[in-house]
CSV table of C-alpha atoms in Angstrom, one decimal:
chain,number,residue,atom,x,y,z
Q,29,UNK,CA,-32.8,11.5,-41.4
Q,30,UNK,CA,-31.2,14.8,-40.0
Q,31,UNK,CA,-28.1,14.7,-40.0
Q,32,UNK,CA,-26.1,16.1,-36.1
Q,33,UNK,CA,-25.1,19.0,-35.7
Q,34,UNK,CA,-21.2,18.8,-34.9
Q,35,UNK,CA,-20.2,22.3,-34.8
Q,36,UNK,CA,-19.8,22.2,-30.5
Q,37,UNK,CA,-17.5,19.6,-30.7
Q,38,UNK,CA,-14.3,21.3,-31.1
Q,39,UNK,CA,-15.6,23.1,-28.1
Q,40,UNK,CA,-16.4,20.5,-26.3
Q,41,UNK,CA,-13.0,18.9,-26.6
Q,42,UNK,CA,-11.2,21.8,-26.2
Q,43,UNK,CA,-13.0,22.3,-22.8
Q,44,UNK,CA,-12.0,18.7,-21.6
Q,45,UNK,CA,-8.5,20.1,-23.0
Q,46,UNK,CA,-7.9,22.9,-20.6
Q,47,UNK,CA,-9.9,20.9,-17.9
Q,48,UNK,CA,-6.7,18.6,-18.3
Q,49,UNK,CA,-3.8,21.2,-18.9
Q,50,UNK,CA,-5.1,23.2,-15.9
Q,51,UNK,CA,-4.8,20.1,-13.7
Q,52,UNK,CA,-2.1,17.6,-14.3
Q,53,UNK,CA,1.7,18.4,-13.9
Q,54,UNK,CA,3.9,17.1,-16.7
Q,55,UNK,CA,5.9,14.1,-16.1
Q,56,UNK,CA,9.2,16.2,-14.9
Q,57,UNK,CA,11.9,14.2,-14.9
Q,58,UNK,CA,13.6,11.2,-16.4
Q,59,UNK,CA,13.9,8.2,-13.9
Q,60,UNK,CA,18.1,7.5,-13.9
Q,61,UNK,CA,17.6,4.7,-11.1
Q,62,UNK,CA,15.6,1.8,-10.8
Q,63,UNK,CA,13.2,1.4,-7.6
Q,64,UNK,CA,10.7,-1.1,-6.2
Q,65,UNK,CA,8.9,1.0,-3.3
Q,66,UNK,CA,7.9,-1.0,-0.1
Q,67,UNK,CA,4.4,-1.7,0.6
Q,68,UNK,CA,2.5,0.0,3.9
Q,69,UNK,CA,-1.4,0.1,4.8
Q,70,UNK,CA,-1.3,3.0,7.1
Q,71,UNK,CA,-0.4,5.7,3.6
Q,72,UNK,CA,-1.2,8.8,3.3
Q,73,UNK,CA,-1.9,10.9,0.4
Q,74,UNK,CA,1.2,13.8,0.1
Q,75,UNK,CA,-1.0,17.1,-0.6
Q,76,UNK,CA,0.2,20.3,-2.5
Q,77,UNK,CA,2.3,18.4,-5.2
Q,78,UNK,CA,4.5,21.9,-5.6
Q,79,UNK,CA,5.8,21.5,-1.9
Q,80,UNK,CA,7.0,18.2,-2.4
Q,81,UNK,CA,10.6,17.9,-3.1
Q,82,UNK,CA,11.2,14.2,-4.4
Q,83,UNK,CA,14.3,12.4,-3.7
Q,84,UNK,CA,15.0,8.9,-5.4
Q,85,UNK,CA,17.2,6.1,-4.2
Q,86,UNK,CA,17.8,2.9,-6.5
Q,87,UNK,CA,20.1,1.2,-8.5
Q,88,UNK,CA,20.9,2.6,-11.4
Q,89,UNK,CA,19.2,2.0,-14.7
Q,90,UNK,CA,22.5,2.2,-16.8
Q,91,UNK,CA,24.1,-1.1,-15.8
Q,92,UNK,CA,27.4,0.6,-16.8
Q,93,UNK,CA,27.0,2.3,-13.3
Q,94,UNK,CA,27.4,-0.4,-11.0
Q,95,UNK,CA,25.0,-1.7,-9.1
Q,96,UNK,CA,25.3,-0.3,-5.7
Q,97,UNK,CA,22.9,2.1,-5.0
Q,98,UNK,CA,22.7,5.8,-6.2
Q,99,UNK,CA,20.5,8.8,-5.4
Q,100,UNK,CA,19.1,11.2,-8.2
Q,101,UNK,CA,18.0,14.2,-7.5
Q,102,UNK,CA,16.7,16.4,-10.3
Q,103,UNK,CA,18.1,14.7,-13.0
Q,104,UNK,CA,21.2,13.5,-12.6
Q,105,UNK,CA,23.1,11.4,-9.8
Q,106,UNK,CA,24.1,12.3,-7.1
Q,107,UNK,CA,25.9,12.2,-3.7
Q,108,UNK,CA,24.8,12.4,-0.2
Q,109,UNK,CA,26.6,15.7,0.8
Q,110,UNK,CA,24.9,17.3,-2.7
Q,111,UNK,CA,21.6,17.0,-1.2
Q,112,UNK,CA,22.2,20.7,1.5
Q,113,UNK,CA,22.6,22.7,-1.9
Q,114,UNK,CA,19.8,20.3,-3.6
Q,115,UNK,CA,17.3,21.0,-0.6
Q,116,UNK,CA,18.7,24.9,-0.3
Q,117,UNK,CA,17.8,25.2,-4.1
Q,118,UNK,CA,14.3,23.6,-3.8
Q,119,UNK,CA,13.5,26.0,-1.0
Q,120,UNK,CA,14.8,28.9,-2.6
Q,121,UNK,CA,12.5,28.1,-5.5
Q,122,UNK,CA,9.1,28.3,-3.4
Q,123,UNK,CA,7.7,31.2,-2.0
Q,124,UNK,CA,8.8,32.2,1.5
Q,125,UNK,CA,5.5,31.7,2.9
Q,126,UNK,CA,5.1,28.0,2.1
Q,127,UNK,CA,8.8,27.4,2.5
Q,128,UNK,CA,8.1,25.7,6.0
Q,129,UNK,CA,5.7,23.4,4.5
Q,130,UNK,CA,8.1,22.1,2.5
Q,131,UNK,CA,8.1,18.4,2.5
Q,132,UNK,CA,11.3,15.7,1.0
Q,133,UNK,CA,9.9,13.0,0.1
Q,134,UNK,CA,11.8,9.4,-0.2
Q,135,UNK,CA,11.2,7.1,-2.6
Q,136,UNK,CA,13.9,4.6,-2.1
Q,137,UNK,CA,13.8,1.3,-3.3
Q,138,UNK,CA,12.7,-2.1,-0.3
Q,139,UNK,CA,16.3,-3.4,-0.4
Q,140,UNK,CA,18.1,-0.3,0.0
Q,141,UNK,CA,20.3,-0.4,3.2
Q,142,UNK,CA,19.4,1.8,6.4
Q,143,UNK,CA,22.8,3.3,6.1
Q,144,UNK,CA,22.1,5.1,2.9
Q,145,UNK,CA,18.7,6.2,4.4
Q,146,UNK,CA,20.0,7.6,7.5
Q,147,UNK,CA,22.9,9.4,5.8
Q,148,UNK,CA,20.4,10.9,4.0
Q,149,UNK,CA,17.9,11.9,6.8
Q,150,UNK,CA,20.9,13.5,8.8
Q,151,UNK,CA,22.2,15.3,5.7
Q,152,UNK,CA,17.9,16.8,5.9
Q,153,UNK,CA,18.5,17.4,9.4
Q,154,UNK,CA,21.5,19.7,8.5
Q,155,UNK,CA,19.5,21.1,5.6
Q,156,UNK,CA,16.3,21.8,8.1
Q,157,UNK,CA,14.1,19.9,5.7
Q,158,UNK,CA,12.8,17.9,8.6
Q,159,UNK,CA,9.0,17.0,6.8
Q,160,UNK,CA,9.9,14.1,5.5
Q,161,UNK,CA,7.9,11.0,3.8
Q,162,UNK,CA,8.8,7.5,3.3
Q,163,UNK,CA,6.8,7.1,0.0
Q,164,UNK,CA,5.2,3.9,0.0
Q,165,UNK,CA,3.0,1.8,-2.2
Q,166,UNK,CA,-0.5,1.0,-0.5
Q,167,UNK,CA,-1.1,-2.7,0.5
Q,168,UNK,CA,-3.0,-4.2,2.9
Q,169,UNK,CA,-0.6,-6.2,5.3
C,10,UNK,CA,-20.0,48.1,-55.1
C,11,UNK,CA,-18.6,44.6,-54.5
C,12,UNK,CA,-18.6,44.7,-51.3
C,13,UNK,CA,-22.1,43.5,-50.7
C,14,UNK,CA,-21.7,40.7,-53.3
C,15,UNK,CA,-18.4,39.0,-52.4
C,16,UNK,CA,-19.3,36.8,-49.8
C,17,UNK,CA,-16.3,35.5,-47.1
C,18,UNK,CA,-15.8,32.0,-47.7
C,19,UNK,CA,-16.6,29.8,-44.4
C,20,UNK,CA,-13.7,28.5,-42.4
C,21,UNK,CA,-13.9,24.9,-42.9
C,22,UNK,CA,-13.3,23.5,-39.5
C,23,UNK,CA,-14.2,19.8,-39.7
C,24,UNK,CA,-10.7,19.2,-38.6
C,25,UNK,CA,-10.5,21.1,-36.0
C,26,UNK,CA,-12.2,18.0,-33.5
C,27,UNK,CA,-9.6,16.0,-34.5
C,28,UNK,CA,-6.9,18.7,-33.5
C,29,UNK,CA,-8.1,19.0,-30.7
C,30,UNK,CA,-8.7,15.7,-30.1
C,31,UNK,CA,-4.6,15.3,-30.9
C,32,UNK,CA,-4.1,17.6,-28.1
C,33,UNK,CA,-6.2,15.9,-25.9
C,34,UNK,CA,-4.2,12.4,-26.2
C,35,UNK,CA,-1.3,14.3,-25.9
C,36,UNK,CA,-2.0,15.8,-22.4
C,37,UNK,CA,-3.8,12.7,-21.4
C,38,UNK,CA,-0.4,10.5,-22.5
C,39,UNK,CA,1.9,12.6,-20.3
C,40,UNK,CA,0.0,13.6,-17.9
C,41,UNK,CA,0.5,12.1,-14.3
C,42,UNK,CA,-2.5,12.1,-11.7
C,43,UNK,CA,-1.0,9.3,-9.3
C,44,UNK,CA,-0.3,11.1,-6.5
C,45,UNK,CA,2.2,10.7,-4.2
C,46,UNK,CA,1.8,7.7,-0.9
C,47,UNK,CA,4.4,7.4,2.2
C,48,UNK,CA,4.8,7.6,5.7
C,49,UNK,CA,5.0,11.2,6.7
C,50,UNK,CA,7.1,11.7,9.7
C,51,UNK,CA,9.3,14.8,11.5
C,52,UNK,CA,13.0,14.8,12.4
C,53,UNK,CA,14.2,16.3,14.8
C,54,UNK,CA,15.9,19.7,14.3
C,55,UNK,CA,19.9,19.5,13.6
C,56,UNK,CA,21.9,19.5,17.1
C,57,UNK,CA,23.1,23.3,17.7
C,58,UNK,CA,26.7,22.2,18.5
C,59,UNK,CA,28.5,19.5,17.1
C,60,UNK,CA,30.6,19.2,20.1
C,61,UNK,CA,28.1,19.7,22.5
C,62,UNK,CA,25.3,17.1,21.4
C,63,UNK,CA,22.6,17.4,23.8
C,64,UNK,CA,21.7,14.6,25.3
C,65,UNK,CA,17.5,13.8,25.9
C,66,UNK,CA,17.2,12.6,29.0
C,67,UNK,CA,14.3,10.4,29.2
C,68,UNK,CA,13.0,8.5,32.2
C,69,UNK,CA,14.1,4.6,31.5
C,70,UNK,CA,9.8,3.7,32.0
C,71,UNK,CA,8.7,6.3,29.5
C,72,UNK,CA,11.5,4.7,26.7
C,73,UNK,CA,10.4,2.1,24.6
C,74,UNK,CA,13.3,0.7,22.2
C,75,UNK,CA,12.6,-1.1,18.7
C,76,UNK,CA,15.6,-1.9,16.9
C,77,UNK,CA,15.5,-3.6,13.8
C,78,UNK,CA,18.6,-5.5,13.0
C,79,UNK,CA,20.6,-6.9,9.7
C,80,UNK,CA,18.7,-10.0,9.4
C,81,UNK,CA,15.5,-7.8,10.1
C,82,UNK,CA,14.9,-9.7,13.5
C,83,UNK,CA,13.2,-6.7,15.5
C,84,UNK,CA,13.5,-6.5,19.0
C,85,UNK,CA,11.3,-4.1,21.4
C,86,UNK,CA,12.6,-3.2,25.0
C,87,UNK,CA,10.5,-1.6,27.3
C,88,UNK,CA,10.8,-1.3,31.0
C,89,UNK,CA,8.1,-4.7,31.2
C,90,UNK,CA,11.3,-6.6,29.4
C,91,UNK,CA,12.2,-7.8,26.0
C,92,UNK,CA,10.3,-9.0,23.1
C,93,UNK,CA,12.2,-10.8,20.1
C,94,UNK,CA,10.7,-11.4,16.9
C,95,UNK,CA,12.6,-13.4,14.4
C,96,UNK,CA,10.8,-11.7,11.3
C,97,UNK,CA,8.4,-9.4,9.9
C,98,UNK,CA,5.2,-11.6,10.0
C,99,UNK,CA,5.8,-12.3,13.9
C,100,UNK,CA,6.6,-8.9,14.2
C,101,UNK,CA,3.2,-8.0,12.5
C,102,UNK,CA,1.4,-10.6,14.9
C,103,UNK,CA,0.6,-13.9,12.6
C,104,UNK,CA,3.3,-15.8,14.1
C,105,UNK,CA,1.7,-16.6,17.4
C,106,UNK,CA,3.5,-13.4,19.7
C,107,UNK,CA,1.8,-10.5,20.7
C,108,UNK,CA,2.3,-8.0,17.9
C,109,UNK,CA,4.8,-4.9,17.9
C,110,UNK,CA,1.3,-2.8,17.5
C,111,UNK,CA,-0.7,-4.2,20.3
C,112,UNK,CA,2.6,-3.9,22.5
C,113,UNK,CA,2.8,-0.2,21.1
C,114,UNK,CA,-0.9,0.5,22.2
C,115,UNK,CA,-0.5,-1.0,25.9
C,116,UNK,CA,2.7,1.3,26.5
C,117,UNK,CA,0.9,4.2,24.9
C,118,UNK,CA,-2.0,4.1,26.9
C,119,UNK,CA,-1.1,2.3,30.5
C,120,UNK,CA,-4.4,0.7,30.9
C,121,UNK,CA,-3.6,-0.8,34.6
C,122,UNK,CA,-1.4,2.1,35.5
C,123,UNK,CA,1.7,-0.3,35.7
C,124,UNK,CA,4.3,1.4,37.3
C,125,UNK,CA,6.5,-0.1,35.0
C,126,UNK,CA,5.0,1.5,31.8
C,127,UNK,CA,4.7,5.1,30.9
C,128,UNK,CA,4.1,7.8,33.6
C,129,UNK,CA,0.2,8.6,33.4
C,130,UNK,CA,-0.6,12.4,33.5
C,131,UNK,CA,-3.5,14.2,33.5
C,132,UNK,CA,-4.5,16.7,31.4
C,133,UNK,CA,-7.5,18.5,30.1
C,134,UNK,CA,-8.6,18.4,26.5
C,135,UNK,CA,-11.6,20.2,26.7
C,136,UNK,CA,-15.0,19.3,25.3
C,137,UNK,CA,-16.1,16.3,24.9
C,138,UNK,CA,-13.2,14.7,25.8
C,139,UNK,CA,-12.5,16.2,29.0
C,140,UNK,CA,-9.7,15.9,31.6
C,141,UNK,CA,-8.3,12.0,30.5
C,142,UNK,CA,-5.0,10.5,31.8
C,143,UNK,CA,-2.7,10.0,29.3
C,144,UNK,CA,1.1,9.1,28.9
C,145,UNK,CA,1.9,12.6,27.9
C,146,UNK,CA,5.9,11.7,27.7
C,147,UNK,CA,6.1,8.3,26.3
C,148,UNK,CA,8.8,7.5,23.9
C,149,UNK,CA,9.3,5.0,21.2
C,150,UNK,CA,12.5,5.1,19.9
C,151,UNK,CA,13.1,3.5,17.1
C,152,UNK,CA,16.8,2.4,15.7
C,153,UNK,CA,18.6,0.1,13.1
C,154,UNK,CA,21.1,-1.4,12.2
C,155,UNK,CA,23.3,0.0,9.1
C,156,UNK,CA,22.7,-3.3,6.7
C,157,UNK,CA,18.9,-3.3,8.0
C,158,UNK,CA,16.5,-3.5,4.7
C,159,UNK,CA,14.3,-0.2,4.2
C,160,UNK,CA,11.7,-2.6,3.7
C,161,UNK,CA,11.6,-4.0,7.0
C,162,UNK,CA,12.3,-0.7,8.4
C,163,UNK,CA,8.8,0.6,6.8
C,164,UNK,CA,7.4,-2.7,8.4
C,165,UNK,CA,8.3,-1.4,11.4
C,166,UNK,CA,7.6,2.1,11.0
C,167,UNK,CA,3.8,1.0,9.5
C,168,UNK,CA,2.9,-0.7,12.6
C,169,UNK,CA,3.9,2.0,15.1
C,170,UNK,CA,2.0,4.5,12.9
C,171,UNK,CA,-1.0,1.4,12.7
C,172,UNK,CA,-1.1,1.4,16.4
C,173,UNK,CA,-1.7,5.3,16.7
C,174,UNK,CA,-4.3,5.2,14.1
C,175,UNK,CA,-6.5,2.3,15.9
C,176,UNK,CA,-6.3,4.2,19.5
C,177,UNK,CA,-7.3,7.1,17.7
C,178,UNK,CA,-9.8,5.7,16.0
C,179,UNK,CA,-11.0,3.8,19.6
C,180,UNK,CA,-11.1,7.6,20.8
C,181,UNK,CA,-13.3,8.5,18.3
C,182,UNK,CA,-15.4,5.9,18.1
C,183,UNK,CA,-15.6,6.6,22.5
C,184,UNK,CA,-15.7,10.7,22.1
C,185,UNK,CA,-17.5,11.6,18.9
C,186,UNK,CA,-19.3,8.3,18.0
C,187,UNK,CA,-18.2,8.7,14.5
C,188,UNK,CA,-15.0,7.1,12.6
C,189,UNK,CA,-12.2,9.1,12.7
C,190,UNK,CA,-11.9,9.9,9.1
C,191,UNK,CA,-15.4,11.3,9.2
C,192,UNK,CA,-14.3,14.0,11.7
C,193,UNK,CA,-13.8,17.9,11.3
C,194,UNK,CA,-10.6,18.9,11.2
C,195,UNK,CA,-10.5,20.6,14.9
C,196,UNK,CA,-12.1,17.4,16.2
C,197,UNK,CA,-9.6,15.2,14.9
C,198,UNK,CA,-6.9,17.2,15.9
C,199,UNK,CA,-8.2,17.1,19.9
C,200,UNK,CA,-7.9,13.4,19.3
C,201,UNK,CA,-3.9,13.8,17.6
C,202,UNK,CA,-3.4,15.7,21.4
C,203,UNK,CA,-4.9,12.9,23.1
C,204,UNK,CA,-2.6,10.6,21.0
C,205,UNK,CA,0.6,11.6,20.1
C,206,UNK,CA,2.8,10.3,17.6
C,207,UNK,CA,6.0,10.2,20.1
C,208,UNK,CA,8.3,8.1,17.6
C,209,UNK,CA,11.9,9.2,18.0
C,210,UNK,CA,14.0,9.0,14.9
C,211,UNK,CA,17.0,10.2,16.7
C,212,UNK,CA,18.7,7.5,19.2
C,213,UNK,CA,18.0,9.0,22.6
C,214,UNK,CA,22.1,8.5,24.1
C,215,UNK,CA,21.0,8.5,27.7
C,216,UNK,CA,18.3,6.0,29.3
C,217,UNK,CA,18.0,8.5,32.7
C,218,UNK,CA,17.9,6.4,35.3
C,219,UNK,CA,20.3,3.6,34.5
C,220,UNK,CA,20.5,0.6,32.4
């Protein structure tokens, strides 16, 4: 029996390799608070992953931090009058061009309270980050 | 010479699949290809001056309220009167009242003309659509309480944005005969015009016209 001929597999591989480096993002950041995202049908997908500034609301993973809720942005907590230089930063970072499709979005856990949210929306408001998402998981309801 | 007879050895590269390979996992592992889901929405631009916050005058038929409250009861007042619903399945229509999105369709389109829904305009959209009345300044406003549950505030949200996405699908379905999703970009966007998303984020202070 002849045997195969391997020597294009390295190639091979290597081509699935950078078909995979060129295309994914690396998992950025570690998750400091805990969040359960609520459930909506009418999603939609968030385009251009580098516009998208993320801004996560939950209770915190430590439990030697309480259990009220907390924001992190970047990596580390965070409070609500933090987010104008977080936002200012993030904008800074992208090119002028695409700076006004800049888009926050909030992935804040179901049982959060509306207070936290809206403080955060009008501190956006103030920062002129007004594209905003509610990031929610898709569910038929 | 000895340069004819010494013969370079072959690389042995039977390992390098498995490298590879290695590197593969690797990327695969901590990659991340879920994108990203939500409701996408616009706020309204900061107010210039603090002390001087302008106040959107709205015309009290053209206003509709939906206020979602700490026990995530939601109730909707329009111009046509009140509607109460006690929780979110009601609210979503299984509970035997007329759902928050079939409400938000009537006051978004003004099918009679009732003078006590939005103000019907008309307005020309060009081909194929032509010149439609529509309620060009509707508002739904939409407000909570400060203990209110994000989750019930997404309910909410969801079916406003549900009831914009079925009358635009209804358009065209009417103007295109094709799904809405299947439309070029320009075409759907002549349906968005016809269909606005009006949802207010920001609590309109004055109800023109009295309360």
């Amino acid at each position: 029996m002849p045997e195969l001929n391997t020597s294009s597999m390295p190639d091979m591989i290597f081509a699935i390799l950078f078909f995979f480096m060129v295309t994914v993002t690396m998992r950025s950041e570690e998750l400091q608070v805990k969040f359960k995202l609520p459930s909506a049908s009418e999603v939609q997908k968030l385009e251009k992953k580098s516009l998208v500034t993320y801004i996560n609301i939950g209770i915190p993973v430590d439990p030697r931090l309480g259990t009220g809720t907390q924001m992190q942005l970047n990596d580390k907590l965070a409070g609500i009058d933090a987010i104008q230089d977080y936002i200012a930063q993030e904008k800074a970072s992208l090119n002028e061009a695409d700076q006004q499709f800049m888009t926050v979005s909030i992935k804040a856990d179901e049982n959060t309270r509306m207070k936290y949210i809206s403080d955060v929306k009008q501190a956006l408001r103030k920062a002129y980050a007004l594209k905003i998402n509610y990031s929610a998981r898709k569910a038929e309801n | 010479m000895a340069k004819s007879k010494k013969k370079v050895p072959g690389l042995n590269s039977s390992s390098m699949a498995d490298i590879s390979f290695l590197l593969l996992i690797f990327f695969l592992v901590t990659s991340s290809m879920d994108t990203d889901t939500g409701l996408t929405r616009r706020l309204p631009p900061p107010p210039q001056d603090e002390q001087n916050l302008q106040e959107m005058e709205v015309q009290r038929r053209n206003l509709m309220v939906v206020l979602v409250n700490s026990q995530n009861q939601t109730m909707v007042r329009d111009q046509l009167g009140d509607e109460w619903y006690a929780n979110i399945t009601e609210m979503v229509g299984r509970g035997g009242k007329v759902g928050l999105k079939d409400k938000v369709k009537e006051f978004v389109t003004n099918p009679n003309n009732n003078p006590n829904l939005p103000e019907l305009t008309e307005q020309d959209f060009g081909e194929p659509i032509g010149t439609v009345l529509t309620t060009a300044d509707h508002v739904i406003s939409l407000q909570n309480d400060a203990t209110t549950s994000y989750k019930a505030y997404i309910a909410v949200q969801n079916e406003l944005v549900k009831a914009y996405n079925e009358l635009r699908e209804e358009a065209a379905l009417k103007y295109y005969n094709k799904h809405y999703a299947d439309l070029l970009p320009d075409q759907q966007e002549k349906i968005n015009k016809l269909y606005p998303q009006r949802i207010s984020e920001a609590e309109p202070k004055n109800y023109g016209g009295g309360n």
